[in-house]
Tab-separated table of C-alpha atoms in Angstrom:
chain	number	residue	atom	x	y	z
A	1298	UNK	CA	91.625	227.647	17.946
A	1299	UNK	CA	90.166	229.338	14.735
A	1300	UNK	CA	88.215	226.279	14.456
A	1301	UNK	CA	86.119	226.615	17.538
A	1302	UNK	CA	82.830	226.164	17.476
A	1303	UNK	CA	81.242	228.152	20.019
A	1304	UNK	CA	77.159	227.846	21.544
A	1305	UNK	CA	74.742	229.808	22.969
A	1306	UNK	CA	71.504	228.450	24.032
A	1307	UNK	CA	69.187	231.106	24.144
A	1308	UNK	CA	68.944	234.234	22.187
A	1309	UNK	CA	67.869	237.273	24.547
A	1310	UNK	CA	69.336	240.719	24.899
A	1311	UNK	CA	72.416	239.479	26.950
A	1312	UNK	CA	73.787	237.463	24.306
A	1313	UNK	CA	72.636	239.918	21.681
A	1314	UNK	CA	75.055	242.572	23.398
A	1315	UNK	CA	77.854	240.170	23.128
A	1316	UNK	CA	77.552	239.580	19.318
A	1317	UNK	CA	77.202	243.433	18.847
A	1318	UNK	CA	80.284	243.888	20.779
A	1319	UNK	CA	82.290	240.920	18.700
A	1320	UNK	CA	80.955	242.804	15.607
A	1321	UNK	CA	82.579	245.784	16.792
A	1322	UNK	CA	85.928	244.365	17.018
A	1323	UNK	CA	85.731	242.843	13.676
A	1324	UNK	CA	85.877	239.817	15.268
A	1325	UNK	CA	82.379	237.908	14.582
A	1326	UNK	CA	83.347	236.909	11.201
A	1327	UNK	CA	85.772	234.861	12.406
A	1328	UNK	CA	84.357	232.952	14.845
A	1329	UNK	CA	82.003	229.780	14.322
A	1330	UNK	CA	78.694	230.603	16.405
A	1331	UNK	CA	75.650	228.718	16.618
A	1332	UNK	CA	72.580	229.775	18.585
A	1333	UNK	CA	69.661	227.997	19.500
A	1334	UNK	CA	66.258	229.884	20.298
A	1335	UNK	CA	62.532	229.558	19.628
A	1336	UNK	CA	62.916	232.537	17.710
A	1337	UNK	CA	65.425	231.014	15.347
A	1338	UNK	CA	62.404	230.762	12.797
A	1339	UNK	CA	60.986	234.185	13.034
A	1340	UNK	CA	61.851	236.861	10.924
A	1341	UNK	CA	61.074	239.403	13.089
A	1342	UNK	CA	64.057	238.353	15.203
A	1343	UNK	CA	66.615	240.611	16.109
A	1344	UNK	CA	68.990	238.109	15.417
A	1345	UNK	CA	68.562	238.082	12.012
A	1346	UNK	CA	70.527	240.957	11.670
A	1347	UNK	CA	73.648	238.001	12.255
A	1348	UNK	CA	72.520	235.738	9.616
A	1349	UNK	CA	75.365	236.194	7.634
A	1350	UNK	CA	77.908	235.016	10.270
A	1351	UNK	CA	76.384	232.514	12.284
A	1352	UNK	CA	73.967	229.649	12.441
A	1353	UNK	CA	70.415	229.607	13.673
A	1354	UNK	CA	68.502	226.431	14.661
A	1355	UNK	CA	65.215	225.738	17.402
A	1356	UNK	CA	67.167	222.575	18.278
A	1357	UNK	CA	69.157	221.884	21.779
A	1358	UNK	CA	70.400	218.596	20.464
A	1359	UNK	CA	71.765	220.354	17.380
A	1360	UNK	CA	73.529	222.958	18.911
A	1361	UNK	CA	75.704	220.818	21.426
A	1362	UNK	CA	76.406	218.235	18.252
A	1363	UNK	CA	78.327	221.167	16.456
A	1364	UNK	CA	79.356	222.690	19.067
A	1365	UNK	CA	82.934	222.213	21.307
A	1366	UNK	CA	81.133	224.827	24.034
A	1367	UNK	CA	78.000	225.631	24.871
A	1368	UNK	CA	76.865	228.708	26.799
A	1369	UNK	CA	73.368	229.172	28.802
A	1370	UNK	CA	71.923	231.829	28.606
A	1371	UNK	CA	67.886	230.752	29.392
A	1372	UNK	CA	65.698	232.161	32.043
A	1373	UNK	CA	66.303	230.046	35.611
A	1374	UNK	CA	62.891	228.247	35.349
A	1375	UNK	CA	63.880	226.960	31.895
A	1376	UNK	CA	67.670	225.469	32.545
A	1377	UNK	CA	66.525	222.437	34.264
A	1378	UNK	CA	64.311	220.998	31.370
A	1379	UNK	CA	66.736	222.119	28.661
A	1380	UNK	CA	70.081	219.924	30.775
A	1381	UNK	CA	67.146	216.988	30.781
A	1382	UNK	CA	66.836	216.991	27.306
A	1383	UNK	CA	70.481	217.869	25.980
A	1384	UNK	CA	71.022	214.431	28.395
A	1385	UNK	CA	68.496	212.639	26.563
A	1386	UNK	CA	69.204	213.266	22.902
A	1387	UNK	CA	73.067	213.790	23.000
A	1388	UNK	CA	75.437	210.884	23.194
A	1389	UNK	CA	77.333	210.561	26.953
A	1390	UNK	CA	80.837	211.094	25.371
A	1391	UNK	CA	79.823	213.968	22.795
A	1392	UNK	CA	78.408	215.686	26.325
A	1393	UNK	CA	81.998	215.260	28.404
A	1394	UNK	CA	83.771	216.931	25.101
A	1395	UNK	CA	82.137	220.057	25.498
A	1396	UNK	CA	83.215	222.954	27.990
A	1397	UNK	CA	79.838	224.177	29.103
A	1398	UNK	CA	79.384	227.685	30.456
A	1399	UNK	CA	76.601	229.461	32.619
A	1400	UNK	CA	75.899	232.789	32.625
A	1401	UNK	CA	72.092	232.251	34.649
A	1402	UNK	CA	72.292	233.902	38.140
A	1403	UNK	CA	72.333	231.686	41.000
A	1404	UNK	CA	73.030	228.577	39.197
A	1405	UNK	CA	75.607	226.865	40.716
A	1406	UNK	CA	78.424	224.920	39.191
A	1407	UNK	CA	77.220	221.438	41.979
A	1408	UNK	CA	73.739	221.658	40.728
A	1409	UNK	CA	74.499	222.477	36.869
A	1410	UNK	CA	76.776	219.144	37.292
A	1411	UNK	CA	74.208	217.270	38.690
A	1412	UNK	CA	71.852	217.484	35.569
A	1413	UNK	CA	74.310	217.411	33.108
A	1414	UNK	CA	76.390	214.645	34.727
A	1415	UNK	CA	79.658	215.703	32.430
A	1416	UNK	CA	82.375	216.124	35.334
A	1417	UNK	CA	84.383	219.346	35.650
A	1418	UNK	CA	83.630	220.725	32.208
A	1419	UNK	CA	81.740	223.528	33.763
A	1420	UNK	CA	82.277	226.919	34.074
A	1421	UNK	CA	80.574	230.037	35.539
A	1422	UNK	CA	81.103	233.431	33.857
A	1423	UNK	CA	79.446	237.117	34.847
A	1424	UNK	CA	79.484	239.965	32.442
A	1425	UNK	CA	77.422	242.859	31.792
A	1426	UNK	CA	75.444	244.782	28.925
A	1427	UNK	CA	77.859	246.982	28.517
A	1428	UNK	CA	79.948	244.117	26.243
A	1429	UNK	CA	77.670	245.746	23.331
A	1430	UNK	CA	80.134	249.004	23.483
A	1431	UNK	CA	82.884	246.945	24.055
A	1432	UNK	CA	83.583	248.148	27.342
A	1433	UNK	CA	81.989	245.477	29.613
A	1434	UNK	CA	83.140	243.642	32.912
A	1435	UNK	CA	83.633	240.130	33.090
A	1436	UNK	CA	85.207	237.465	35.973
A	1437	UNK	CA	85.108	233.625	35.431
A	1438	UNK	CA	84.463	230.762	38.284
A	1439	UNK	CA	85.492	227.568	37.575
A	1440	UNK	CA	85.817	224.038	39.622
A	1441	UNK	CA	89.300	223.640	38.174
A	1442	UNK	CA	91.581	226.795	36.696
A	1443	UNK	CA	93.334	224.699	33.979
A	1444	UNK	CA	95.175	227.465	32.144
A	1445	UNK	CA	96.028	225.063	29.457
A	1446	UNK	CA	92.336	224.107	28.150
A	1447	UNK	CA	92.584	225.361	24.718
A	1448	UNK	CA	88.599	225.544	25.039
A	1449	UNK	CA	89.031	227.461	28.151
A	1450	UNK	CA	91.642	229.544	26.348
A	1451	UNK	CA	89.635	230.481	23.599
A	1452	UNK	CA	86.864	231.097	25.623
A	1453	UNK	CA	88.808	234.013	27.615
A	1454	UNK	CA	90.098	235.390	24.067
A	1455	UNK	CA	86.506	235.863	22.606
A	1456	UNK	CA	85.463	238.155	26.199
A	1457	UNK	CA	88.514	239.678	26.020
A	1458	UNK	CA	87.685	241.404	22.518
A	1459	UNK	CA	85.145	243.118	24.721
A	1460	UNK	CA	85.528	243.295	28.236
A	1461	UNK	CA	87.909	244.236	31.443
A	1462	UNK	CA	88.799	240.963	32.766
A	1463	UNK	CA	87.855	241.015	36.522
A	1464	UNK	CA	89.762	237.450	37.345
A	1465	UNK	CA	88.905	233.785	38.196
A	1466	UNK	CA	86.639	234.287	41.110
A	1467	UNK	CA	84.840	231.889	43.694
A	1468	UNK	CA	81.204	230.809	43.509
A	1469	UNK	CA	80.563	233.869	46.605
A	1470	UNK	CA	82.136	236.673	44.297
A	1471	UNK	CA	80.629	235.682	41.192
A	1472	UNK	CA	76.979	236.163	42.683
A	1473	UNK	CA	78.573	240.072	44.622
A	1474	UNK	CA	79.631	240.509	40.941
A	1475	UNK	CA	76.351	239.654	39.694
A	1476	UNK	CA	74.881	242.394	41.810
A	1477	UNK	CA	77.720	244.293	41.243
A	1478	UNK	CA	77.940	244.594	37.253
A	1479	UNK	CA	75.207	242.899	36.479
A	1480	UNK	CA	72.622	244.744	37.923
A	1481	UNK	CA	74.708	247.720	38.069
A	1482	UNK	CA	73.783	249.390	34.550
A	1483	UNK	CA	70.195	248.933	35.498
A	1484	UNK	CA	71.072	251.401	39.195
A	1485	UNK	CA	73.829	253.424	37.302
A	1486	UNK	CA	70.499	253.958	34.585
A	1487	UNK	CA	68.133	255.046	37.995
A	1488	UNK	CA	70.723	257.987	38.478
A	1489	UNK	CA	71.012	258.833	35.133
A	1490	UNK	CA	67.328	259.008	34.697
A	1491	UNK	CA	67.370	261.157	38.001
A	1492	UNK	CA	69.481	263.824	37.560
A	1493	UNK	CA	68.238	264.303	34.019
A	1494	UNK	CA	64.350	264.616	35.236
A	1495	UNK	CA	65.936	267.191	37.819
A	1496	UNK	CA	67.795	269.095	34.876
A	1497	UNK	CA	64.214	269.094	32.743
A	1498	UNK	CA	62.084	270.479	36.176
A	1499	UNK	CA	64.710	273.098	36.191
A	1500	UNK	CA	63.880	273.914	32.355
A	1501	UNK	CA	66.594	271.903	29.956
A	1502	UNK	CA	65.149	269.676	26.893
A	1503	UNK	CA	64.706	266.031	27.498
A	1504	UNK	CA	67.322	265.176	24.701
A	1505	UNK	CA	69.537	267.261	26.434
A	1506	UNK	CA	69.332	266.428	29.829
A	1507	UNK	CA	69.284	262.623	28.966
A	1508	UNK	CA	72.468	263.273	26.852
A	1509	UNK	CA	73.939	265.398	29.470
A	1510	UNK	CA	73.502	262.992	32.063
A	1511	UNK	CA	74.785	259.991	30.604
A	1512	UNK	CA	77.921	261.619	28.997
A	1513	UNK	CA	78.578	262.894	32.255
A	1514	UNK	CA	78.629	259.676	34.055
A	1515	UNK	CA	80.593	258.362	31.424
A	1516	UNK	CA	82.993	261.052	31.704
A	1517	UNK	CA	83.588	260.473	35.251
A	1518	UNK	CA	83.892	256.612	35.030
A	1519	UNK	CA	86.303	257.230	32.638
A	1520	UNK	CA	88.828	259.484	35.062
A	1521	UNK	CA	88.211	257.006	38.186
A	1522	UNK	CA	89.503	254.145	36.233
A	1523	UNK	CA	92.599	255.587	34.428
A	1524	UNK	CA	93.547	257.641	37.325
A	1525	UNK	CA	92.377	254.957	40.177
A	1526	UNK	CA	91.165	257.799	42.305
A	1527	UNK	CA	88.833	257.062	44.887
A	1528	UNK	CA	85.415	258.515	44.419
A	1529	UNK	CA	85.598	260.102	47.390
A	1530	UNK	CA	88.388	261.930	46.148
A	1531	UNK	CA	86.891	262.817	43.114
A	1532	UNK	CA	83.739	263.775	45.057
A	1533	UNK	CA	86.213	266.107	47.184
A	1534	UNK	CA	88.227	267.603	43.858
A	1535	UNK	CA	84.601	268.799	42.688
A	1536	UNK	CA	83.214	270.092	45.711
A	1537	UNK	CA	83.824	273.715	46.666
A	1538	UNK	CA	83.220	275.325	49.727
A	1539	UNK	CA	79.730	277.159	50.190
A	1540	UNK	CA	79.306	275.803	46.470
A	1541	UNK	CA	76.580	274.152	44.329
A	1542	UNK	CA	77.909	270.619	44.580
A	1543	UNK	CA	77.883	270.192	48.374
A	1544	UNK	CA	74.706	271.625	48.332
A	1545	UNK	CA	73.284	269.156	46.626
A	1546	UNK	CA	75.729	266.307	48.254
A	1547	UNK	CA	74.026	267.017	51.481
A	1548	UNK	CA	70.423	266.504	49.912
A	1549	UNK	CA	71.967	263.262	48.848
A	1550	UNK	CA	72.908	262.392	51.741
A	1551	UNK	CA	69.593	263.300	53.681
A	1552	UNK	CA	67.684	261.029	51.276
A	1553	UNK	CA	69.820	258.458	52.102
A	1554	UNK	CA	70.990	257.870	48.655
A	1555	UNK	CA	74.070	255.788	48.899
A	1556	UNK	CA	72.576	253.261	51.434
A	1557	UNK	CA	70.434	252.693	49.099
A	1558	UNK	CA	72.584	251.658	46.527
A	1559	UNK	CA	74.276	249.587	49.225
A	1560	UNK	CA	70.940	248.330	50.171
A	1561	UNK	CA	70.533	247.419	46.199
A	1562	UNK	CA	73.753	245.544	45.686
A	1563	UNK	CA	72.830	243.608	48.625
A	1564	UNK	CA	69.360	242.928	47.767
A	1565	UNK	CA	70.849	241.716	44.255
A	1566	UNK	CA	73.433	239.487	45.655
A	1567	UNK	CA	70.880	238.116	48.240
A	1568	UNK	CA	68.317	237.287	45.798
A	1569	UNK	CA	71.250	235.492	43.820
A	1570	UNK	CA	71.543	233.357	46.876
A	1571	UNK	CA	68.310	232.687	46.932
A	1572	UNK	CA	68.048	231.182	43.455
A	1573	UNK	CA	70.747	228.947	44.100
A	1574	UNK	CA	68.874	227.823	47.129
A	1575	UNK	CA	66.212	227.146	44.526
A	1576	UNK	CA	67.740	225.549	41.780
A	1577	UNK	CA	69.591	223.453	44.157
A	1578	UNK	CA	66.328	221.826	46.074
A	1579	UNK	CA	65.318	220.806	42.070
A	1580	UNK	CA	68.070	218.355	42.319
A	1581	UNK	CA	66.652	216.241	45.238
C-alpha cells in the first residue's frame, strides 16, 4: 500500500486540516499526495507550506491520471462541472480504477454515480476540522463494505492517523453526522465565544477568558469520553445545591439554550437534505 497514490481535488481549509494532522503523525512524508486547485500556481497559497511532500497541479485530468483515489473536496455548485470534465478528458477504464471519495455535503453516492458513470467505486466519508489536532471524528458510507479493497484499506489507515473512527454508516447518518461533527466545532465555537464574552463583562482579559474557555471545554470533552459519563451526569457531579452552577443552569435553561442546539443540528442535517434534493434534480 506504500505505493498509493492518493487525490484531493480542491485545496480549502478542510483538506488543509487533514495534511496538518498527517504532518503531525509523521505520516505525510510517506504518503504520495497530489492536489489539484486554482491556487496550485500562487505563491501566496497556504499550501505551499507542503511543497516538499506532495504535488501541486491546476489540472483535473492530471490528478485522476496519477492518482489510484481521488477525493472531492469542491464547493456543491462546482462538483457537477468538475465529474463532466474528469469524464471528458480521462480514459473510461483509467476512471473505473480509481476509488473515488466525497466529502461535499448532500452529495449523494446515486447522483455522484450518475456523472461519473464508474460503478460502485464510490464512497462517502464525514470528518471534521478537528483532524488538524489529530483528534477528529470520522464515519464512512459506502454502496458496498468490501473489507478487502486494498484502496479502501488504505484509505481507512490514512484517517485513522487522525481521527476516532465513528463506523460504516448509511447515506441518513452520514448527513446527522454532518450536522453532528461537521458543523459541530462551528456551535461548540458559539459557546466558547459565549462564556468567554461573559467572563470579560465580568472583568477577565480577553486572552484569558478565550483561553479559559476553550481549555475548559476541552477539559470536559476529555472526561465524558474516557469515562463515558453522560453529560447529564457530569452536569449533576458539578452542580451543588444553592450553588453558582445551577444558578446559571437555570438561566440556560430559560433562554432555551439546548433547544437551540437541537434546533441547530436539525437545521444542519435538514439543509443537508436539501442539497441532495438539489444536486439530485441536476441529474435529470
Amino acid at each position: 500500500m506504500e505505493n498509493i497514490r492518493i487525490g484531493f481535488i480542491g485545496g480549502g481549509r478542510i483538506i488543509q486540516a487533514l495534511l496538518d494532522g498527517l504532518n503531525e503523525a509523521d505520516y505525510l512524508d510517506k504518503m504520495h499526495i497530489w492536489i489539484s486547485c486554482p491556487s496550485a500556481e500562487d505563491d501566496k497559497s497556504l499550501l505551499k507550506r507542503f511543497n516538499n511532500t506532495i504535488h501541486m497541479t491546476t489540472s483535473n485530468t492530471v490528478l485522476c491520471n496519477n492518482c489510484d483515489i481521488v477525493l472531492f473536496a469542491v464547493k456543491a455548485k462546482l462538483i457537477k462541472s468538475v465529474c463532466q470534465e474528469i469524464i471528458k478528458t480521462v480514459d473510461n477504464e483509467r476512471l473505473k480504477n480509481i476509488l473515488f471519495i466525497s466529502i461535499i455535503p448532500g452529495l449523494t453516492i446515486s447522483t455522484l454515480n450518475q456523472w461519473l458513470q464508474t460503478g460502485e467505486n464510490i464512497v462517502r466519508i464525514m470528518y471534521n476540522v478537528n483532524v488538524a489536532k489529530r483528534n477528529g471524528s470520522y464515519a464512512i458510507s459506502s454502496p458496498k463494505t468490501n473489507d478487502n479493497n486494498p484502496l479502501q484499506i488504505y484509505l481507512k489507515s490514512v484517517f485513522d492517523k487522525v481521527a476516532y473512527f465513528a463506523g460504516n454508516v448509511t447515506e441518513t447518518e452520514l448527513d446527522i453526522m454532518c450536522a453532528l461533527i461537521g458543523s459541530g466545532p462551528a456551535f461548540f465555537c458559539t459557546a466558547v465565544e459565549g462564556l468567554a464574552d461573559g467572563a470579560v463583562k465580568a472583568g477577565l482579559s480577553r486572552q484569558l477568558a478565550n483561553t479559559l474557555a476553550a481549555r475548559t471545554m476541552l477539559g470536559c470533552a476529555d472526561i465524558l469520553v474516557s469515562s463515558s459519563k453522560h453529560p447529564a451526569e457530569l452536569k449533576n457531579d458539578i452542580s451543588t445545591p444553592a450553588g453558582t452552577t445551577i444558578y446559571g443552569l437555570h438561566e440556560l435553561e430559560n433562554k432555551g439554550v439546548r433547544g437551540a442546539y437541537m434546533d441547530a443540528l436539525m437545521s444542519a442535517f435538514n439543509r443537508a437534505q436539501t442539497m441532495a434534493d438539489q444536486l439530485a434534480k441536476e441529474t435529470k
